Amino acid sequence: MLRIGLLGAGRIGIVHAAAITAHRDSALVAISDAFAENAEKLASQYGVATATSDDILQDPNIDAVVIATPTDTHSDLIEAATAAGKAVFCEKPVDLSLDRARACLNATKDSGQPVMVGFNRRFDPNFGHLKAALDAGEIGKSELLAITSFDPAPPPIEYIKVSGGLFRDMMIHDFDMANFIMGALPQTIMATGSAIVDPAIGDAGDVDTAVATLTYADGRIAVIKNSRRAAFGYDQRIEVLGAKGMLQAQNVLENTVVKSTADGVIGAKPTYFFLERYMPAYKAEWSAFVDAATGKADIPVSLQDGVNALAMAEAATRSLATGAPVRLSDLD
Amino acid sequence: MLRIGLLGAGRIGIVHAAAITAHRDSALVAISDAFAENAEKLASQYGVATATSDDILQDPNIDAVVIATPTDTHSDLIEAATAAGKAVFCEKPVDLSLDRARACLNATKDSGQPVMVGFNRRFDPNFGHLKAALDAGEIGKSELLAITSFDPAPPPIEYIKVSGGLFRDMMIHDFDMANFIMGALPQTIMATGSAIVDPAIGDAGDVDTAVATLTYADGRIAVIKNSRRAAFGYDQRIEVLGAKGMLQAQNVLENTVVKSTADGVIGAKPTYFFLERYMPAYKAEWSAFVDAATGKADIPVSLQDGVNALAMAEAATRSLATGAPVRLSDLD
Amino acid sequence: MLRIGLLGAGRIGIVHAAAITAHRDSALVAISDAFAENAEKLASQYGVATATSDDILQDPNIDAVVIATPTDTHSDLIEAATAAGKAVFCEKPVDLSLDRARACLNATKDSGQPVMVGFNRRFDPNFGHLKAALDAGEIGKSELLAITSFDPAPPPIEYIKVSGGLFRDMMIHDFDMANFIMGALPQTIMATGSAIVDPAIGDAGDVDTAVATLTYADGRIAVIKNSRRAAFGYDQRIEVLGAKGMLQAQNVLENTVVKSTADGVIGAKPTYFFLERYMPAYKAEWSAFVDAATGKADIPVSLQDGVNALAMAEAATRSLATGAPVRLSDLD
Amino acid sequence: MLRIGLLGAGRIGIVHAAAITAHRDSALVAISDAFAENAEKLASQYGVATATSDDILQDPNIDAVVIATPTDTHSDLIEAATAAGKAVFCEKPVDLSLDRARACLNATKDSGQPVMVGFNRRFDPNFGHLKAALDAGEIGKSELLAITSFDPAPPPIEYIKVSGGLFRDMMIHDFDMANFIMGALPQTIMATGSAIVDPAIGDAGDVDTAVATLTYADGRIAVIKNSRRAAFGYDQRIEVLGAKGMLQAQNVLENTVVKSTADGVIGAKPTYFFLERYMPAYKAEWSAFVDAATGKADIPVSLQDGVNALAMAEAATRSLATGAPVRLSDLD
């Protein structure tokens, strides 16, 4: 039984608490949150203790921690937790600063502790099925990847301001997905974007609609489309063209009912947002972490993966600012 | 060049005139219609002569006739035309009276003239593809056939009154389709129906919604659903379950555009009615007739096929009246 | 907290045990099974006691029982449990004998105890969405219902022999679904069927492929297609034509991935069988029972509903034997 | 009756000959081709004369010419034909040289003769439906356009060498489509590409897989994906995200048959290539030209439109070479 301390009892911490307690090989032991009320409410629901994060990190009865705190605490907590001998599951992104994330990677790489980064979409069963079919050669070698990732509605401007920008906050998921699907890092990233959904997002120095094009050493290309708003819900699709065909992972719909009337043939919308769409992924992600933390499997999404995606977000942010492509190697 | 006399210049005659003139091996020579104005209008469009049907039948320069006149003239015209040495294409149904249709079959079978009945749906490319896949064994032996056939809106009551009833007027197409797909005639037919779309149809002695179940000597079953009204348009689907899978021919849609909004994911409706849906079928049907009349191929839908479908309509009509299944052999 | 005794630890008992323990307002207390080993294995998994069914029925600490035993024990257990003051959830069918089921209904109707029958499909979210849209008038008044229900593969012949036949064992689900969708009982049922999938099923006196047509007092019609074998998996679809349109609940697919190659455009199959397709329904069903047993809601599927579906299965069985339609009122 | 001289009797000339003769208001009068045999074969099929292109241009009985000759003759022929008082329909591209095309535009703009460029895709009924829905405000203001355009297989290397490169030969269609959908020209174009389908294409100095990103003055973005090879056929899709939803024009399929087996649910492929997919578009395009040449409507795709698309191809070609975005205004 893997005993877990949960750091952070916000929206995503709540998701993890449910996954931890539902898994037969993990147990939730203690919860911390900067807002004591959050920690107490969640702890009460599961009948576990509240604690400070320091207490959790020092508790010899705790085997692993889940870091679901604000981003600017991630690197410090990863370092402290691995130093304390805990296995670590940390939400994305590792940090908003690529330098800090790289320092964290360096500081922890010799700890021997497994550190997994929460790129939940790798565990979506549909994307997993696509990846397996691609790796099995069902469409031959991949040539051109297209990722569509639209949120249903923009977050509050206050969130935008501290988010690190669309590339580090939103498209970072798609960068990781590109790494997952392509099995390699791109050489260059060219990004463009604008604040067309809401000018206030532009006033805050960010974009809400963006396209990034990634080129690979072997000639492959990937293109990622992001929008902060899709009136019909959360649009999460992947399409890979290969030498022998194409694979597409389409949206998960709310239901299978189709209504035909004089107005047309009307089907259900995609499931609304990430909690609805990716709930099975969160469960599978947690299961993968338990397997890794208990030595049954390798870490499926490493801290290096987290740093890689962040580097790509950094490159895209620079490309947007300069209007020119950025080589990943230029960030070294 | 097959020289054609067209008997009947109504809605379906107009369709045939277009097919005849578009085909490189057939030429429209003369048109007759009980309403001279109809004949003249169509003849003028194609620059051909008008004539009486007798003139057409006796014209040695005419090789074949298309019978697109009212149903109660079909049998007489088929007999007269074959006697006059013409190849015949006749619209469905052969007759409303099974006895009369059988007499016509007997009277013409030794004429040596090809007689084809206009069950256009056999030439729909989608149904044709389904039939070819079934015959190629792609789903193993067929076991259970389901035909859905809904019109967009009921015809006028005046038409209903002279139509011979839903089974002879509308479901007769589906009976022929069952014969086409199953490659055999059923043993029994059980039909039920009601006038739920429009009570006036019931007052006219007919039904507007009906289901017929057909059983076959080898244990196969077919079920046909008909409605005179589908608010979304013409619904024409076929589904065959076989030992190794299922084949479904779905509707042809007006376009491929899908709109996703807060209201749902909205696609196009089926093409509106038979002229839209089956225009390619009418062209292919005509081409098949030209091939048959010029000796290049066998008649794909024979007068016997027309009589068979009519017998099934007769059986269904009796079953509806008695509430019991009717054996086709009881009609002999 | 609703304390539950589970009678029967077979395949469906296991499903219920999971639902009971996952629900926050119900607790599994004891498990019985004629095969002690089954009960012990499941009891051990959930850390609860094993017991005899008598012990469970007499245990004052148990509020409700789930009857997941062989069908021939259902009526007796329902009567005993309600007499003992327990709320009852009983798997379908109530009994293979309509007379016995009716006697059970009579015997328990004054007990004041809620008795719910396990027609799980009513709780499928897709069918629920269709029903809600229909009741909201989105397609006007219903006119023609079609239910397609194919199992992936036939059960063992030994099961067939004791199943009561396809209509009581398999189509009973669809009869209940028709009652759910149409909101009324049919007047007549006409059924046909054959053993075309496996002659051994015919040798056992049953059919494996069947069609039933139901007529309603107001002129509506329903048609149900069943097959014991669909090579592509569990096919569970509902289609309702109404005055203003059509509603279709399509299959739930294994994933959303589509592969386009030179061979065609290939999508995922339906989820394999009832445990995969209806797992969300089993959970929702249990939740509905808990609400009913704790007085928060009415029983959504009553013992009367169970008797109604069984009467329809009886009528269909007779219709198959006689070749004629059977009026439900003839069974009184 | 618009009397037409056809210049060029190759593959696309044959398509136009069929459209010209099928239209009730246009007549094919004469055909020229550098290879006399081509002209004679086609002229013989339609019973018209062969001629030199000079003869056609000087023939006072000819009202309009269709230029379907090799690209390097387009500008000269457009100039000569307008000078001779003919209406002109010219295949795309106007020229491989932007300067030459601009000179042609200047030389002909005062002629008063209608000149239409053959961007056939604007007349595809599906794209037309999408455009109409967008213009009707059905998804609000457009924000992000994505065009997917894959050919089934690359052309011969000999063709590649004289094609002007993928951007001028293939993506030029998509550039025009972007102009059609967006109703504005982009400010910048950033293109990337590689020869991953066939290294011989790279050896010939071209790419076979490419992505171009277009940015607009008002913040809108468009992205175009091209591949010379899609194993499943001709992939032609358009997707527009707007403030209130999304419009997608999906592929036209070969048929509507779906086969479900143990291997999956298999549907038809897209129609194979441009002749199959766009035949209705070629007919509608011709009809639009006849309307324009007879003064009934404006020219729907002007010579300016042809120059615009060529300028975009030029910009993309430069961007590929330099690795940097190119402003369209830099080409002036």
CSV table of C-alpha atoms in Angstrom, one decimal, chain B residues 62-331:
chain,number,residue,atom,x,y,z
B,62,ILE,CA,-39.0,3.0,-82.5
B,63,ASP,CA,-37.1,0.1,-80.9
B,64,ALA,CA,-38.3,0.4,-77.3
B,65,VAL,CA,-40.9,2.2,-75.2
B,66,VAL,CA,-40.8,3.6,-71.7
B,67,ILE,CA,-44.2,3.2,-70.0
B,68,ALA,CA,-44.6,6.1,-67.5
B,69,THR,CA,-48.4,6.3,-67.7
B,70,PRO,CA,-50.9,5.8,-64.9
B,71,THR,CA,-50.7,2.4,-63.3
B,72,ASP,CA,-54.0,1.1,-64.6
B,73,THR,CA,-52.6,1.3,-68.2
B,74,HIS,CA,-49.3,-0.6,-67.5
B,75,SER,CA,-50.4,-4.1,-68.3
B,76,ASP,CA,-52.3,-3.2,-71.5
B,77,LEU,CA,-49.3,-1.2,-72.7
B,78,ILE,CA,-46.8,-3.9,-71.9
B,79,GLU,CA,-48.8,-6.5,-73.8
B,80,ALA,CA,-49.4,-4.2,-76.8
B,81,ALA,CA,-45.7,-3.1,-76.9
B,82,THR,CA,-44.3,-6.5,-76.7
B,83,ALA,CA,-46.8,-7.7,-79.3
B,84,ALA,CA,-45.5,-4.8,-81.5
B,85,GLY,CA,-42.0,-6.0,-81.1
B,86,LYS,CA,-40.8,-3.3,-78.8
B,87,ALA,CA,-38.5,-3.7,-75.8
B,88,VAL,CA,-40.3,-2.4,-72.8
B,89,PHE,CA,-39.3,-0.4,-69.7
B,90,CYS,CA,-42.3,-0.1,-67.4
B,91,GLU,CA,-42.6,1.9,-64.2
B,92,LYS,CA,-43.6,0.1,-61.1
B,93,PRO,CA,-46.1,-1.3,-60.1
B,94,VAL,CA,-46.9,-3.6,-63.0
B,95,ASP,CA,-50.6,-3.3,-61.9
B,96,LEU,CA,-52.6,-2.9,-58.8
B,97,SER,CA,-54.2,-6.3,-59.5
B,98,LEU,CA,-52.1,-9.3,-58.9
B,99,ASP,CA,-54.3,-11.3,-61.3
B,100,ARG,CA,-54.0,-8.8,-64.0
B,101,ALA,CA,-50.2,-8.6,-63.6
B,102,ARG,CA,-49.9,-12.3,-63.7
B,103,ALA,CA,-52.0,-12.4,-66.9
B,104,CYS,CA,-49.7,-9.8,-68.4
B,105,LEU,CA,-46.7,-11.9,-67.5
B,106,ASN,CA,-48.2,-14.9,-69.1
B,107,ALA,CA,-49.3,-13.0,-72.2
B,108,THR,CA,-45.8,-11.6,-72.8
B,109,LYS,CA,-43.4,-14.3,-71.7
B,110,ASP,CA,-43.2,-15.8,-75.2
B,111,SER,CA,-42.8,-12.5,-77.0
B,112,GLY,CA,-39.1,-12.7,-76.8
B,113,GLN,CA,-39.0,-9.0,-76.0
B,114,PRO,CA,-37.1,-7.7,-73.0
B,115,VAL,CA,-39.5,-6.2,-70.3
B,116,MET,CA,-37.9,-4.4,-67.5
B,117,VAL,CA,-39.7,-3.0,-64.4
B,118,GLY,CA,-38.6,0.3,-62.9
B,119,PHE,CA,-37.4,-0.6,-59.4
B,120,ASN,CA,-34.9,2.2,-59.5
B,121,ARG,CA,-33.5,1.5,-56.0
B,122,ARG,CA,-31.7,-1.6,-57.2
B,123,PHE,CA,-29.5,0.8,-59.1
B,124,ASP,CA,-28.7,3.1,-56.2
B,125,PRO,CA,-24.9,2.9,-55.9
B,126,ASN,CA,-24.9,2.6,-52.2
B,127,PHE,CA,-27.4,-0.3,-52.1
B,128,GLY,CA,-25.5,-1.8,-55.0
B,129,HIS,CA,-22.3,-1.6,-53.0
B,130,LEU,CA,-24.0,-3.3,-50.1
B,131,LYS,CA,-25.3,-6.0,-52.3
B,132,ALA,CA,-21.9,-6.6,-53.8
B,133,ALA,CA,-20.2,-6.8,-50.4
B,134,LEU,CA,-22.9,-9.3,-49.2
B,135,ASP,CA,-22.5,-11.4,-52.3
B,136,ALA,CA,-18.8,-11.3,-51.9
B,137,GLY,CA,-19.2,-13.0,-48.5
B,138,GLU,CA,-17.9,-10.0,-46.5
B,139,ILE,CA,-20.3,-10.6,-43.6
B,140,GLY,CA,-20.9,-14.3,-44.2
B,141,LYS,CA,-24.4,-15.6,-44.8
B,142,SER,CA,-27.2,-13.1,-44.3
B,143,GLU,CA,-29.5,-13.7,-41.4
B,144,LEU,CA,-31.6,-10.7,-40.6
B,145,LEU,CA,-32.5,-7.8,-43.0
B,146,ALA,CA,-34.0,-4.5,-41.9
B,147,ILE,CA,-35.2,-1.9,-44.4
B,148,THR,CA,-36.2,1.6,-43.3
B,149,SER,CA,-38.1,3.6,-45.8
B,150,PHE,CA,-39.7,6.8,-44.8
B,151,ASP,CA,-41.1,9.5,-47.2
B,152,PRO,CA,-40.7,13.1,-46.2
B,153,ALA,CA,-44.4,13.9,-46.4
B,154,PRO,CA,-47.6,12.1,-47.3
B,155,PRO,CA,-49.0,12.5,-50.8
B,156,PRO,CA,-52.4,14.2,-51.3
B,157,ILE,CA,-55.4,12.2,-50.1
B,158,GLU,CA,-56.7,12.1,-53.7
B,159,TYR,CA,-53.6,10.2,-54.6
B,160,ILE,CA,-53.8,7.9,-51.6
B,161,LYS,CA,-57.3,6.9,-52.7
B,162,VAL,CA,-56.2,5.5,-56.1
B,163,SER,CA,-52.7,4.3,-55.0
B,164,GLY,CA,-53.7,0.8,-54.1
B,165,GLY,CA,-52.7,1.4,-50.6
B,166,LEU,CA,-49.3,1.8,-48.9
B,167,PHE,CA,-48.2,-1.8,-49.5
B,168,ARG,CA,-48.8,-1.6,-53.3
B,169,ASP,CA,-47.7,2.0,-53.7
B,170,MET,CA,-44.8,2.5,-51.3
B,171,MET,CA,-43.6,-0.7,-49.6
B,172,ILE,CA,-43.6,-2.5,-53.0
B,173,HIS,CA,-40.2,-0.8,-53.5
B,174,ASP,CA,-39.0,-2.4,-50.2
B,175,PHE,CA,-40.4,-5.8,-51.1
B,176,ASP,CA,-38.4,-5.7,-54.3
B,177,MET,CA,-35.3,-4.5,-52.4
B,178,ALA,CA,-35.8,-7.5,-50.0
B,179,ASN,CA,-35.9,-9.8,-53.0
B,180,PHE,CA,-32.8,-8.1,-54.4
B,181,ILE,CA,-30.8,-8.4,-51.2
B,182,MET,CA,-32.0,-11.8,-50.0
B,183,GLY,CA,-31.9,-13.4,-53.5
B,184,ALA,CA,-35.1,-15.4,-52.6
B,185,LEU,CA,-38.8,-14.9,-52.0
B,186,PRO,CA,-40.2,-15.0,-48.5
B,187,GLN,CA,-42.5,-17.8,-47.4
B,188,THR,CA,-44.8,-15.6,-45.2
B,189,ILE,CA,-45.5,-12.0,-44.7
B,190,MET,CA,-47.0,-10.5,-41.6
B,191,ALA,CA,-48.0,-6.8,-41.8
B,192,THR,CA,-49.4,-4.3,-39.4
B,193,GLY,CA,-50.1,-0.6,-39.8
B,194,SER,CA,-52.1,2.4,-38.7
B,195,ALA,CA,-53.0,5.9,-39.8
B,196,ILE,CA,-51.2,7.8,-37.2
B,197,VAL,CA,-49.6,10.5,-39.3
B,198,ASP,CA,-53.0,11.7,-40.8
B,199,PRO,CA,-56.4,10.3,-39.8
B,200,ALA,CA,-57.7,11.3,-43.2
B,201,ILE,CA,-55.4,8.6,-44.6
B,202,GLY,CA,-57.2,6.2,-42.4
B,203,ASP,CA,-60.6,7.5,-43.5
B,204,ALA,CA,-59.5,6.8,-47.1
B,205,GLY,CA,-59.0,3.2,-46.0
B,206,ASP,CA,-55.2,3.2,-46.0
B,207,VAL,CA,-52.4,3.3,-43.4
B,208,ASP,CA,-49.4,5.7,-43.3
B,209,THR,CA,-47.2,3.8,-40.9
B,210,ALA,CA,-46.5,0.1,-41.3
B,211,VAL,CA,-44.2,-2.7,-40.4
B,212,ALA,CA,-43.9,-6.0,-42.4
B,213,THR,CA,-42.0,-9.0,-41.3
B,214,LEU,CA,-41.0,-11.6,-43.9
B,215,THR,CA,-39.8,-15.1,-43.1
B,216,TYR,CA,-37.8,-17.3,-45.4
B,217,ALA,CA,-37.6,-21.0,-45.9
B,218,ASP,CA,-34.1,-21.1,-44.6
B,219,GLY,CA,-34.9,-19.3,-41.4
B,220,ARG,CA,-33.8,-15.8,-42.5
B,221,ILE,CA,-36.0,-12.9,-41.5
B,222,ALA,CA,-36.6,-9.5,-43.0
B,223,VAL,CA,-38.4,-6.5,-41.4
B,224,ILE,CA,-39.5,-3.4,-43.3
B,225,LYS,CA,-40.6,-0.2,-41.7
B,226,ASN,CA,-42.5,2.4,-43.6
B,227,SER,CA,-43.8,5.9,-42.7
B,228,ARG,CA,-45.4,8.4,-45.0
B,229,ARG,CA,-43.7,11.2,-43.0
B,230,ALA,CA,-40.2,11.9,-41.8
B,231,ALA,CA,-39.8,15.6,-40.8
B,232,PHE,CA,-36.1,15.5,-41.7
B,233,GLY,CA,-36.5,14.2,-45.3
B,234,TYR,CA,-36.3,11.0,-47.2
B,235,ASP,CA,-35.0,8.2,-45.0
B,236,GLN,CA,-33.7,5.2,-47.0
B,237,ARG,CA,-31.6,2.8,-45.1
B,238,ILE,CA,-30.7,-0.9,-45.4
B,239,GLU,CA,-29.1,-3.1,-42.7
B,240,VAL,CA,-28.1,-6.7,-43.1
B,241,LEU,CA,-26.9,-8.8,-40.2
B,242,GLY,CA,-24.8,-11.8,-41.3
B,243,ALA,CA,-22.8,-14.5,-39.7
B,244,LYS,CA,-19.6,-12.5,-39.7
B,245,GLY,CA,-20.8,-9.0,-39.4
B,246,MET,CA,-23.3,-6.3,-40.5
B,247,LEU,CA,-23.7,-4.1,-43.6
B,248,GLN,CA,-25.5,-0.8,-43.4
B,249,ALA,CA,-26.3,1.5,-46.3
B,250,GLN,CA,-26.9,4.9,-44.7
B,251,ASN,CA,-28.6,8.0,-46.0
B,252,VAL,CA,-27.1,10.3,-48.6
B,253,LEU,CA,-26.8,13.7,-47.1
B,254,GLU,CA,-27.3,17.1,-48.7
B,255,ASN,CA,-23.7,18.1,-47.9
B,256,THR,CA,-20.8,17.2,-45.7
B,257,VAL,CA,-20.8,20.3,-43.6
B,258,VAL,CA,-21.0,19.9,-39.8
B,259,LYS,CA,-21.7,22.8,-37.5
B,260,SER,CA,-20.7,22.7,-33.8
B,261,THR,CA,-22.3,25.3,-31.6
B,262,ALA,CA,-23.6,25.5,-28.0
B,263,ASP,CA,-26.7,23.8,-29.4
B,264,GLY,CA,-24.9,20.6,-30.5
B,265,VAL,CA,-23.1,19.2,-33.5
B,266,ILE,CA,-25.4,19.7,-36.5
B,267,GLY,CA,-25.0,17.9,-39.8
B,268,ALA,CA,-26.9,18.0,-43.0
B,269,LYS,CA,-30.2,16.2,-43.6
B,270,PRO,CA,-30.8,13.4,-46.0
B,271,THR,CA,-31.4,14.5,-49.6
B,272,TYR,CA,-35.1,15.5,-49.7
B,273,PHE,CA,-37.0,12.9,-51.7
B,274,PHE,CA,-36.7,10.3,-54.4
B,275,LEU,CA,-35.8,12.7,-57.3
B,276,GLU,CA,-32.8,14.0,-55.3
B,277,ARG,CA,-31.7,10.7,-53.7
B,278,TYR,CA,-32.2,8.4,-56.6
B,279,MET,CA,-31.2,10.6,-59.6
B,280,PRO,CA,-27.9,8.6,-60.0
B,281,ALA,CA,-30.0,5.4,-59.7
B,282,TYR,CA,-32.4,6.5,-62.5
B,283,LYS,CA,-29.4,7.1,-64.8
B,284,ALA,CA,-27.9,3.7,-64.0
B,285,GLU,CA,-31.2,2.1,-64.4
B,286,TRP,CA,-31.6,3.5,-67.8
B,287,SER,CA,-28.1,2.4,-68.8
B,288,ALA,CA,-29.0,-1.1,-67.6
B,289,PHE,CA,-32.1,-1.1,-69.8
B,290,VAL,CA,-30.2,0.1,-72.8
B,291,ASP,CA,-27.7,-2.7,-72.3
B,292,ALA,CA,-30.5,-5.3,-72.0
B,293,ALA,CA,-32.5,-4.0,-74.9
B,294,THR,CA,-29.4,-4.1,-77.1
B,295,GLY,CA,-28.5,-7.6,-76.1
B,296,LYS,CA,-25.4,-6.7,-74.1
B,297,ALA,CA,-26.7,-7.9,-70.8
B,298,ASP,CA,-29.7,-9.6,-69.2
B,299,ILE,CA,-32.7,-7.8,-67.9
B,300,PRO,CA,-31.8,-6.9,-64.3
B,301,VAL,CA,-35.4,-6.4,-63.1
B,302,SER,CA,-37.8,-8.6,-65.0
B,303,LEU,CA,-41.6,-8.6,-65.3
B,304,GLN,CA,-41.5,-11.6,-63.0
B,305,ASP,CA,-39.7,-9.5,-60.4
B,306,GLY,CA,-42.5,-6.9,-60.8
B,307,VAL,CA,-45.1,-9.6,-60.3
B,308,ASN,CA,-43.3,-11.0,-57.2
B,309,ALA,CA,-43.2,-7.6,-55.5
B,310,LEU,CA,-46.9,-7.1,-56.3
B,311,ALA,CA,-47.7,-10.5,-54.8
B,312,MET,CA,-45.9,-9.5,-51.6
B,313,ALA,CA,-47.8,-6.2,-51.5
B,314,GLU,CA,-51.0,-8.2,-51.9
B,315,ALA,CA,-50.0,-10.6,-49.1
B,316,ALA,CA,-49.2,-7.7,-46.8
B,317,THR,CA,-52.5,-6.0,-47.6
B,318,ARG,CA,-54.3,-9.2,-46.7
B,319,SER,CA,-52.3,-9.7,-43.5
B,320,LEU,CA,-53.1,-6.1,-42.4
B,321,ALA,CA,-56.8,-6.9,-43.0
B,322,THR,CA,-56.9,-10.2,-41.2
B,323,GLY,CA,-54.2,-9.7,-38.5
B,324,ALA,CA,-52.6,-13.0,-39.4
B,325,PRO,CA,-49.5,-13.9,-41.5
B,326,VAL,CA,-50.1,-14.7,-45.1
B,327,ARG,CA,-48.2,-17.3,-47.0
B,328,LEU,CA,-47.1,-16.2,-50.5
B,329,SER,CA,-48.1,-19.6,-51.8
B,330,ASP,CA,-51.7,-18.9,-50.6
B,331,LEU,CA,-51.9,-16.3,-53.3
